[in-house]
Each structure stands twice: as C-alpha cells, then as structure tokens.
Amino acid sequence: MQASPNAGSMPAMTYVGIGQIKPLGARIDVPDAGGGCGTSGGEGKASCGTSGGPDDMPQEIWDKVKNHPCYSEEAHHHYARMHVAVAPACNIQCNYCNRKYDCSNESRPGVVSQKLTPEQAVKKVVAVASEIPQMTVLGIAGPGDSLASPRKTFDTFRMLQEQAPDIKLCLSTNGLALPDLVDEICKYNIDHVTITINMVDPEVGAKIYPWIFWEHKRLTGVEAATILHRQQMLGLEMLTARGVLTKINSVLIPGINDEHLIEVNREVKKRGAFLHNIMPLISEAEHGTVFGLTGQRGPSAQELKAVQDACMGGANLMRHCRQCRADAVGLLGEDRSEEFTLDKIEQMEVVYDLDRRKSYQDKVEVERQAQFAAKREALAEAAALDVADDDLKVLVAVATKGGGRVNEHFGHVTEFQIFEVSAGEALFVGHRRVDLYCQGGFGDDEQLPSVVRAINDCHAVLVAKIGACPKDELAQAGIEPVDQYVGEFIEKAALAWFNNYRGRIASGAVVHQDRGDAQIRQGAYTGTAEAA
Ligand code: CLF
Ligand code: SF4
C-alpha cells in the first residue's frame, strides 16, 4: 500500500480549553488540489451552501452540491435523501457504537428495521424515487461500514445507476479500506464521500477505537489508530485528487477530542475536504456502547457550538446534520422509512418516470428560487434597520415548518432552528430537537422543562402561536416568547426582534444578561416527524 506523504508528519498540537478557543481564520491554508470549495467558504461562513450559488463556486462543484441535502444547507429544505442498509459488517470498533443500535456516528440510535440485499435495496430506491420525486441522493451509510463489505455496496450502486441514472450516489465510511477502493468509487461516479475522522493523533485515537481488523489480524491501541489515521488521510487525499467531494464527520467526545477537532479541521482542509460536520457524541447507557456504559458524556449545546465556531475559517462547516438512521428516507429532519418496508413496496405499483421526476424537480427549483428572491428582498429591508453596531450577539430559537419562515406553533415543534443574531446578521447555527409539547390537542406541561433545557442558551423563541402556560414558563426562564412575526422570513424576523431588543436595552426597559448552556436531546424518539 502506498504511504501518504503527509501521514507521518503529525503537526505539533497545543491544547486549549474550550473557553479559550479562537477562530482559526487566516492560519488555514487554502487547499491547492481540486475538489473542495475552500475558496468559496471564507471566514465567517457558517455552513457551506447557505448562500452559495453558481456565483461563488465553480459551476461543476455547484452542479454536484445544489440538490444534495447534506452538502447544501439551503437544499436540505427542498430535496430528500435516502439510505439503504446493505452494509452490516464493520472492520473497526468505535467506543460509541453498538451495532445492535445501528451506526451511531451516522445514525441516531435505533435499530435498522430491515437489512437489505443489493437487489432489495435497488427495488426500494426505485419505489421511493417514484413516490418522492424530490429524492435526489442515495447514500449507503451502514449500518456497519459501507466499504467493509464493498461488493454489496458497489453492486447496489451499479444496479441503481442502470435503473435510475439521475440519482446522485453517496457513501459514508470510516476510511480504513478507502484507499484500496478509490478507483471503484470513481468507476461508479460516486461524487460524494463522507469519512468519519475523529482524530489526527493516534494517542487520541487509541481512546476512541479499541481495535481495527487489518490484514487478517485484530490490532489494538496506538498501533491500530496509527494505521486508521494513515488510511483516512491517504483516502482523503486520493479522493481530492480525483475531484470527488468529501465531507468529514467528526464525533465530538468531551475530554477526549474536543479541542483536538480544531486540529482535525485544519488537517482535513489542507487535504481538500469540502465540508466538516462536527456532531455531538450520543452515549445513552441503554445503547450499550462502551462510552454509554462507562458514563462518557456527550457535549452540551454550547460546547458543540464553541468547537464549531472555532473551526470557522477552516473547512466549511455543516451544521444541519440530523445524525440519520442507516435506513432513513425523506427530507433531513423527517423519516418516512416506515412507508417503504419491503412488504409495502411489493404492493406498490412502481413506475420510474424520469420525465416526471425532472418536471417535479423543475417545479421545486422554481419555488426554491422564488423563496430565495423573496428572502433576499426581506433581508435588504432588514439591513436598512438602524441597529447599533457593537459586539452584542444572541441566540434565538425559531419554530418553523419550512419555507424559511416563522410559521410553526410552539406546541407542534419537534425541532427548533437556532440563529445567532448580531447587528445586521442572522446566521443559522444549528437545530435543537425537543419532544412535542402538544399531545393530542393539549399541552403537556411535563415536557416544558425539557424544551426549556434544549433552548436555554437562547434569549428569545420566535413562534407562530403559543399558549399562556408555556409563554409564562419560558418568560420565567428568561427566554422571551415572541409571536408577532408570524409568516415572516426567519432572518428578517430575527433581525427585527433584535433591533427591538436593542431599543429596550437602550431605554432601560430590559437589562441584557448572558444566557446559560443548553442540553442536546439524546436518545431515540417515538414520533415520526422528528426522527431522522
Ligand atoms: Fe447519507 Fe451522509 Fe450521504 Fe447525507 S446523511 S451518506 S452525506 S446522503 Fe447527512 Fe444524515 Fe448527517 Fe450523514 S444528515 S448523518 S451528514
Ligand atoms: Fe460502528 Fe460505524 Fe464505528 Fe463501524 S465505523 S464501529 S459501524 S460507528
């Protein structure tokens, strides 16, 4: 196996506390190999594709990302992806994974309901594509590693390409087997590859990976992590050289790799990674993972945001990941997999109509452009507001059911979008999942404390409607419930509220206080709309 020219040269690392983290900014080199979009993701850009378009990236890159819900934050409101669970085996062990519970770095914990053969998988994809014409991407993300049993993965891609040539192909891997399979990845026109990279220092890696299976032997400790690291870096470099877009997923494990992920961000950017997705560790004891059983906690919302913010200016950040199941179907943030079990597919009349898919997607595109234009107009109005220009930045939670507007009732929210608002800017910085407050038409007040904990770092929550009881409880917790911007575009509403808030601070009507931290919702959901 060819050695990576960079694999041996481990950079010197200086560890700092999360509170001391500063954006990397200009210290990051722009990658000189093709594939990535480093030049389009300047410092301060929160999430690649949020405002990206043909004007700020090469056309061939734009063509690859514009309809991919993971590679474009903006596209994920309009286009869906699906996963097929054809890859049950894995060649490494991660301390956050128990495969009875699915691949927990790419999926929220929850068993894969059905493992599929490649033939079954293709049948399912064709059925879903016929029913959901805005489904543009097929990903293979486990439940094990997509390249540990590569035949099943590539057979699925090959057959699908023949039957549904308009669907983009995407895979996710731990990277151990990647360098040997780059040729095959290119042969099937797989344009998007995710590599989960949690470390660039094998000493850190040894705390995350108890073993790898390598050349017919089980290796452990630093030796195992050194090989995994070498393969990951080499695989990334090879994909970049071939023009394949790469996304790096990293699981943030407090006390093990939190500050270290800044170094990971720097190293993957140097090697041409297009996107970096830093996700919170999920480690509930009931999942039976090593971390879950040993009490390793996941990060708080502010710890996650601090590391993500510190990486701005490095590789473009993805902040809209939903840690999907390995058999997820639908828009990110929803899961329609139950509608497409093998039994149900057998009873469907499946007609793969390429023209119908294309004309539907054309309509989606018209709607998307109209929304984009309306939003730009609304933002221009908001920018004209006379807002004091200082360093004040606050978070607001937003209840939305789509269209980029404040249009959801508080009681119906399963996921708040979080925006960081400052003078003249409202940036999407993530989402927070919550349990439904409204159960069967009535508010469930027992859910309120968990909702408050999930958005406790926010100064306001923008909603279409909210009842008296949750209004009082939020206000008591110091979170302002705001329902006067119904139907407005989120950024415009957030800026208008911020302007009003600044006015109240200036007049002495309110005293600005910093907020506390918030809790990331762990564990499985029982509903459907919220699962992904
Ligand atoms: Fe699937 Fe992953 Fe492809 Fe997307 S998911 S293989 S890149 S099509 Fe997306 Fe899901 Fe996050 Fe993965 S939201 S877990 S980043
Ligand atoms: Fe589990 Fe994925 Fe890690 Fe393999 S690579 S052990 S499937 S989390």
XYZ file of C-alpha atoms and ligand atoms in Angstrom:
555
model
C 0.000 0.000 0.000
C 1.220 3.438 -0.919
C 2.042 5.579 2.102
C 0.586 9.017 2.487
C 3.176 11.723 2.035
C 1.589 13.589 4.923
C 0.616 10.731 7.139
C 3.804 10.640 9.123
C 4.151 14.329 9.704
C 1.967 14.879 12.719
C 1.654 18.573 13.500
C 2.623 19.857 16.916
C -0.539 20.292 18.955
C -1.312 22.898 21.535
C -4.358 22.078 23.600
C -6.521 24.860 24.918
C -9.714 24.904 26.902
C -12.977 25.369 25.037
C -13.392 28.844 26.503
C -10.036 29.879 25.059
C -10.704 28.666 21.539
C -10.247 31.312 18.840
C -11.306 31.003 15.202
C -8.501 29.647 13.060
C -9.169 32.229 10.392
C -6.204 33.161 8.263
C -3.993 30.420 9.677
C -5.763 27.927 7.431
C -4.208 27.322 4.033
C -6.439 27.194 1.008
C -6.194 23.673 -0.454
C -4.302 23.587 -3.692
C -5.867 20.411 -5.021
C -9.234 20.362 -6.763
C -12.477 19.091 -5.333
C -13.023 21.184 -2.252
C -14.670 24.601 -2.083
C -12.216 26.223 0.286
C -12.076 29.315 -1.809
C -15.800 29.814 -1.613
C -16.088 29.275 2.109
C -14.491 32.324 3.550
C -14.047 33.150 7.186
C -17.308 33.570 8.965
C -19.272 31.422 6.567
C -21.407 29.311 8.830
C -22.398 26.496 6.572
C -21.435 25.715 3.032
C -24.201 26.333 0.570
C -26.298 28.512 2.879
C -25.982 31.317 0.408
C -23.683 29.549 -2.003
C -24.605 29.510 -5.634
C -23.079 29.437 -9.072
C -21.661 32.895 -8.411
C -19.368 31.860 -5.597
C -18.204 28.412 -6.583
C -17.165 26.717 -9.821
C -20.131 25.534 -11.880
C -19.084 21.869 -11.720
C -19.000 21.993 -7.909
C -22.336 23.810 -7.787
C -23.864 21.135 -10.028
C -22.765 18.489 -7.531
C -23.995 20.209 -4.391
C -27.057 22.203 -5.386
C -29.520 19.326 -4.885
C -27.634 17.414 -2.189
C -29.393 17.939 1.142
C -26.267 17.311 3.221
C -23.783 19.308 1.152
C -26.053 22.355 0.869
C -27.882 23.681 3.921
C -30.237 25.542 1.650
C -31.006 22.468 -0.485
C -31.979 20.381 2.532
C -35.237 22.294 2.832
C -36.245 21.136 -0.652
C -34.543 17.846 -1.512
C -34.543 14.470 0.190
C -32.062 11.636 0.599
C -32.447 8.003 1.428
C -30.181 5.342 2.840
C -30.257 1.610 2.158
C -28.899 -0.703 4.842
C -26.845 -3.102 2.709
C -23.568 -2.948 4.657
C -23.905 -4.678 8.023
C -20.233 -5.549 8.671
C -17.548 -3.306 10.074
C -13.750 -3.537 10.130
C -13.150 -1.402 13.214
C -14.737 -0.846 16.597
C -15.644 2.618 17.849
C -16.340 3.108 21.540
C -19.564 4.948 20.645
C -21.013 2.154 18.551
C -23.122 -0.850 19.309
C -24.334 -2.221 16.008
C -27.433 -3.676 17.558
C -28.307 0.006 17.695
C -27.144 0.961 14.224
C -24.086 3.040 13.295
C -24.219 5.755 15.889
C -21.843 8.133 14.131
C -24.047 8.368 11.052
C -27.360 7.461 12.613
C -29.299 8.211 15.662
C -29.501 5.143 17.831
C -32.306 2.910 16.670
C -32.189 -0.463 15.088
C -32.214 -0.677 11.309
C -35.569 -2.229 10.705
C -34.504 -4.269 7.686
C -31.103 -5.162 6.307
C -31.327 -5.446 2.543
C -29.659 -7.335 -0.275
C -28.476 -5.128 -3.154
C -31.451 -6.292 -5.241
C -33.921 -5.407 -2.492
C -32.157 -2.103 -1.970
C -32.440 -1.100 -5.617
C -36.099 -2.046 -5.654
C -36.661 0.114 -2.599
C -34.796 3.095 -4.065
C -36.793 2.935 -7.290
C -40.047 2.738 -5.302
C -39.084 5.710 -3.127
C -37.894 7.739 -6.118
C -41.248 7.175 -7.815
C -43.171 8.331 -4.745
C -40.829 11.128 -3.640
C -39.584 12.790 -6.831
C -37.504 15.293 -4.865
C -35.397 12.392 -3.501
C -32.131 13.168 -5.256
C -29.482 11.242 -3.304
C -28.948 7.635 -2.348
C -26.471 7.164 0.494
C -25.002 3.962 1.866
C -24.146 4.606 5.491
C -24.112 1.242 7.164
C -25.412 0.008 9.485
C -21.742 -1.094 9.515
C -19.084 0.372 7.241
C -20.023 0.756 3.588
C -16.562 -0.336 2.446
C -16.036 -3.248 4.861
C -18.199 -5.409 2.606
C -17.650 -3.447 -0.598
C -19.278 -5.904 -3.000
C -22.741 -5.268 -1.620
C -22.198 -1.526 -1.688
C -20.872 -1.379 -5.235
C -23.400 -3.901 -6.587
C -26.138 -1.655 -5.248
C -24.616 1.423 -6.862
C -24.029 -0.365 -10.173
C -27.578 -1.683 -10.460
C -29.070 1.602 -9.381
C -27.062 3.550 -11.906
C -28.555 1.391 -14.641
C -32.124 1.817 -13.415
C -32.165 5.357 -12.035
C -29.309 7.312 -13.587
C -30.447 10.694 -12.251
C -29.916 9.786 -8.589
C -26.687 11.031 -7.015
C -24.646 8.391 -5.199
C -23.125 8.996 -1.795
C -21.328 6.816 0.720
C -20.028 7.056 4.224
C -17.019 5.176 5.588
C -14.589 5.033 8.483
C -11.822 5.198 5.858
C -9.850 2.074 6.772
C -10.470 0.359 3.422
C -10.858 3.576 1.444
C -7.515 3.893 -0.395
C -7.920 0.456 -1.978
C -11.379 1.327 -3.266
C -10.965 4.854 -4.636
C -10.778 3.548 -8.218
C -14.038 1.696 -7.774
C -15.678 4.748 -6.204
C -14.725 6.767 -9.274
C -15.831 3.999 -11.627
C -19.394 4.270 -10.326
C -19.402 8.085 -10.425
C -19.858 8.363 -6.680
C -19.484 12.105 -6.307
C -19.844 12.399 -2.549
C -17.906 10.502 0.105
C -18.079 11.032 3.855
C -15.162 9.879 6.015
C -15.600 9.787 9.775
C -12.378 11.224 11.189
C -12.288 11.763 14.929
C -8.553 12.297 15.376
C -5.272 13.020 13.654
C -3.254 11.900 16.674
C -3.168 8.131 17.286
C -2.807 8.719 21.030
C -6.244 10.334 20.901
C -7.431 7.622 18.518
C -6.496 4.862 20.955
C -9.095 6.284 23.370
C -11.810 6.076 20.718
C -11.015 2.864 18.813
C -10.330 -0.305 20.854
C -9.408 -2.279 17.733
C -9.268 -2.468 13.972
C -9.234 -5.531 11.744
C -6.285 -5.159 9.410
C -4.592 -7.665 7.088
C -6.389 -10.615 8.742
C -5.362 -9.552 12.242
C -7.012 -7.666 15.045
C -4.792 -4.739 16.086
C -5.312 -2.575 19.148
C -4.179 0.650 20.822
C -1.933 3.241 19.219
C -0.785 0.787 16.549
C -4.388 0.363 15.354
C -5.125 4.092 15.491
C -1.926 4.889 13.566
C -2.988 2.663 10.676
C -6.532 4.014 10.697
C -5.230 7.602 10.660
C -2.843 6.831 7.788
C -5.597 5.243 5.722
C -8.032 8.079 6.389
C -5.562 10.775 5.325
C -4.465 8.826 2.262
C -8.042 8.095 1.220
C -8.978 11.760 1.597
C -6.007 12.913 -0.465
C -6.778 10.384 -3.207
C -10.420 11.440 -3.429
C -9.478 15.111 -3.564
C -7.023 14.398 -6.357
C -9.837 12.713 -8.321
C -12.291 15.584 -7.800
C -14.660 13.623 -5.530
C -16.341 15.889 -2.984
C -15.548 14.810 0.555
C -17.257 15.538 3.819
C -15.611 14.755 7.132
C -17.810 13.682 10.013
C -16.312 14.033 13.476
C -17.928 12.934 16.708
C -17.221 15.435 19.484
C -16.291 13.498 22.626
C -15.759 15.869 25.571
C -12.418 15.398 27.292
C -11.114 13.149 24.510
C -11.136 15.018 21.195
C -12.955 18.320 21.730
C -10.075 20.763 21.300
C -8.335 18.235 19.075
C -11.091 18.592 16.450
C -9.699 22.024 15.580
C -6.525 20.247 14.516
C -8.602 17.691 12.628
C -10.377 20.557 10.838
C -7.048 22.079 9.838
C -5.635 18.782 8.565
C -8.685 17.790 6.530
C -8.944 21.238 4.997
C -5.297 21.005 3.947
C -6.167 17.794 2.149
C -9.097 19.319 0.272
C -12.127 18.295 2.354
C -15.209 20.137 1.149
C -17.194 20.098 4.383
C -16.614 19.320 8.057
C -19.547 18.068 10.109
C -18.885 18.102 13.859
C -21.574 16.072 15.611
C -22.296 15.531 19.293
C -21.487 12.156 20.840
C -24.653 10.204 21.587
C -23.957 7.985 24.575
C -27.061 6.833 26.368
C -26.319 3.885 28.658
C -29.205 1.886 27.165
C -27.463 1.786 23.782
C -24.863 -0.494 25.331
C -21.833 1.282 23.854
C -18.530 1.429 25.740
C -18.895 5.178 26.171
C -22.533 4.819 27.206
C -21.700 2.173 29.801
C -18.679 3.992 31.208
C -20.505 7.280 31.665
C -18.705 9.242 28.953
C -20.993 12.209 28.428
C -21.849 13.983 25.189
C -21.241 17.719 24.751
C -23.641 20.452 25.798
C -25.054 22.700 23.079
C -22.578 25.455 23.904
C -19.605 23.073 23.942
C -20.579 21.852 20.479
C -21.060 25.393 19.188
C -17.738 26.539 20.666
C -15.817 23.880 18.753
C -17.795 24.521 15.555
C -17.227 28.269 15.870
C -13.533 27.711 16.470
C -13.363 25.808 13.192
C -14.937 28.571 11.125
C -12.447 29.717 8.555
C -11.187 26.145 8.196
C -13.071 23.599 6.131
C -16.682 24.689 5.540
C -18.891 23.602 8.383
C -22.063 21.592 8.140
C -24.436 22.483 10.956
C -27.663 20.911 9.753
C -26.784 17.216 10.186
C -29.553 15.131 11.782
C -27.409 12.057 12.584
C -29.631 9.907 10.418
C -30.509 6.259 10.678
C -28.805 3.961 8.195
C -32.202 3.350 6.583
C -33.571 6.911 6.703
C -35.899 8.094 3.942
C -37.087 11.642 3.269
C -36.076 15.208 3.982
C -33.448 15.643 6.699
C -35.448 16.020 9.868
C -38.192 13.634 8.822
C -38.185 9.869 8.462
C -40.544 8.136 6.070
C -38.821 4.746 6.144
C -41.901 3.096 7.635
C -43.808 3.863 4.416
C -41.343 1.831 2.382
C -40.906 -1.538 4.078
C -40.359 -4.454 1.695
C -43.920 -5.656 2.288
C -45.351 -2.300 1.328
C -43.113 -1.966 -1.726
C -44.378 -5.322 -3.008
C -47.877 -3.862 -3.120
C -46.901 -0.615 -4.816
C -47.232 -0.003 -8.481
C -43.791 1.335 -9.236
C -43.196 3.342 -12.390
C -39.818 5.015 -12.639
C -40.640 8.003 -14.762
C -37.553 10.110 -15.336
C -39.500 12.886 -17.078
C -41.980 13.141 -14.226
C -39.145 13.357 -11.703
C -37.426 16.029 -13.741
C -40.534 18.129 -14.204
C -41.333 17.859 -10.469
C -37.796 18.942 -9.608
C -38.091 21.834 -12.037
C -41.142 22.997 -10.074
C -39.255 22.602 -6.792
C -36.484 24.719 -8.267
C -38.893 27.489 -9.304
C -40.351 27.522 -5.782
C -36.852 27.491 -4.285
C -35.738 30.459 -6.426
C -38.920 32.390 -5.591
C -38.312 31.809 -1.882
C -34.696 32.832 -2.259
C -35.630 36.066 -4.067
C -38.327 36.927 -1.509
C -35.917 36.269 1.313
C -33.239 38.449 -0.249
C -35.744 41.284 -0.537
C -36.837 40.848 3.073
C -33.222 40.842 4.211
C -32.479 44.023 2.291
C -35.318 45.686 4.230
C -33.961 44.310 7.500
C -30.460 45.514 6.671
C -31.839 49.037 6.385
C -32.910 48.928 10.041
C -30.955 51.262 12.256
C -29.248 48.762 14.564
C -26.436 49.836 16.873
C -23.251 48.248 15.581
C -21.492 46.655 18.521
C -20.401 43.204 19.630
C -23.717 42.039 21.045
C -24.681 38.582 19.749
C -27.564 36.490 20.980
C -29.159 33.197 20.033
C -32.812 32.887 19.112
C -34.795 29.684 18.664
C -37.262 29.569 15.779
C -40.355 27.447 15.258
C -40.654 26.712 11.550
C -42.230 24.057 9.403
C -40.421 25.137 6.256
C -40.183 27.796 3.621
C -37.638 29.678 5.724
C -40.429 31.373 7.684
C -41.647 31.638 11.280
C -44.725 29.509 10.772
C -44.987 26.770 13.407
C -46.891 26.675 16.681
C -44.766 26.216 19.793
C -46.698 23.088 20.718
C -46.035 21.398 17.375
C -42.280 21.852 17.319
C -40.058 18.791 17.324
C -37.001 20.738 16.273
C -36.123 24.407 16.787
C -33.764 26.119 14.394
C -31.170 28.231 16.160
C -29.930 31.544 14.762
C -27.148 33.725 16.061
C -28.206 37.337 15.668
C -25.958 40.358 15.713
C -26.026 43.791 14.078
C -27.204 43.200 10.503
C -26.739 39.419 10.518
C -28.792 36.374 11.465
C -26.821 33.151 10.945
C -28.190 29.626 11.112
C -26.013 27.815 13.658
C -27.870 24.577 14.302
C -31.031 22.932 15.462
C -32.306 21.535 18.756
C -34.597 18.579 18.939
C -37.352 18.569 21.535
C -40.252 16.362 22.487
C -43.657 17.547 21.335
C -45.331 19.860 23.848
C -48.764 19.439 22.312
C -50.019 15.901 22.860
C -53.414 15.018 21.429
C -54.560 18.628 21.265
C -53.443 19.561 24.790
C -50.220 20.998 26.123
C -48.201 18.545 28.190
C -46.658 20.726 30.876
C -44.308 17.947 31.934
C -42.490 18.421 28.625
C -41.845 22.110 29.223
C -38.708 21.809 31.385
C -37.038 19.646 28.717
C -37.952 22.166 25.999
C -36.531 24.981 28.133
C -33.332 22.997 28.724
C -32.940 22.482 24.955
C -33.063 26.226 24.168
C -31.810 27.574 27.467
C -28.953 29.461 25.786
C -31.421 31.485 23.672
C -32.709 34.948 24.509
C -35.964 34.562 22.546
C -38.096 31.996 20.807
C -39.942 33.073 17.652
C -43.182 31.172 17.101
C -46.385 31.419 15.060
C -48.519 30.848 18.152
C -48.018 29.914 21.808
C -50.331 29.267 24.743
C -50.373 31.195 28.014
C -48.798 28.445 30.099
C -45.654 27.828 28.003
C -45.392 31.594 27.489
C -45.188 32.140 31.248
C -42.762 29.305 31.824
C -40.420 30.498 29.069
C -40.551 34.061 30.345
C -39.764 32.862 33.869
C -36.756 31.002 32.492
C -35.576 34.244 30.864
C -36.480 33.253 27.284
C -38.739 35.796 25.582
C -41.643 34.203 23.692
C -42.234 36.216 20.501
C -45.304 35.691 18.332
C -45.577 38.930 16.355
C -43.583 37.850 13.311
C -45.910 35.131 12.031
C -45.155 34.186 8.440
C -42.078 36.422 8.188
C -38.790 35.140 6.828
C -36.743 33.943 9.750
C -33.720 36.170 9.277
C -35.882 39.266 8.844
C -37.938 38.404 11.930
C -34.827 37.672 13.991
C -33.218 40.973 12.995
C -36.404 42.926 13.657
C -36.717 41.349 17.116
C -33.036 42.039 17.788
C -33.480 45.680 16.823
C -36.429 45.945 19.169
C -34.445 44.217 21.926
C -31.568 46.659 21.466
C -34.027 49.513 21.738
C -35.359 48.149 25.015
C -31.854 47.763 26.403
C -31.065 51.357 25.391
C -34.222 52.663 27.056
C -33.564 50.697 30.226
C -36.736 48.619 29.788
C -34.652 45.432 29.910
C -31.229 44.593 31.251
C -29.255 42.357 28.950
C -27.968 39.229 30.657
C -25.922 36.363 29.301
C -27.740 33.059 28.995
C -26.635 29.687 30.371
C -25.897 26.495 28.488
C -28.417 24.173 26.786
C -28.789 20.431 26.695
C -28.592 18.393 23.490
C -31.526 15.999 23.239
C -30.197 12.428 23.445
C -31.904 9.126 22.814
C -34.474 7.836 20.398
C -37.772 9.430 19.527
C -41.080 7.753 19.442
C -42.716 10.063 16.891
C -42.104 10.059 13.157
C -41.851 13.671 12.090
C -38.857 14.244 14.310
C -36.863 11.138 13.519
C -34.044 11.262 11.018
Fe -26.484 9.999 3.677
Fe -24.346 11.002 4.674
Fe -24.635 10.930 2.079
Fe -26.070 12.582 3.507
S -26.514 11.584 5.569
S -24.442 9.183 3.409
S -23.879 12.641 3.274
S -26.835 11.214 1.924
Fe -26.352 13.898 6.075
Fe -27.512 12.258 7.718
Fe -25.808 13.990 8.670
Fe -24.961 11.981 7.225
S -27.729 14.477 7.683
S -25.941 11.822 9.169
S -24.378 14.137 7.021
Fe -19.883 1.409 14.296
Fe -19.578 2.918 12.155
Fe -17.629 2.796 14.056
Fe -18.064 0.700 12.479
S -17.340 2.736 11.847
S -17.800 0.641 14.702
S -20.285 0.754 12.213
S -19.677 3.661 14.291
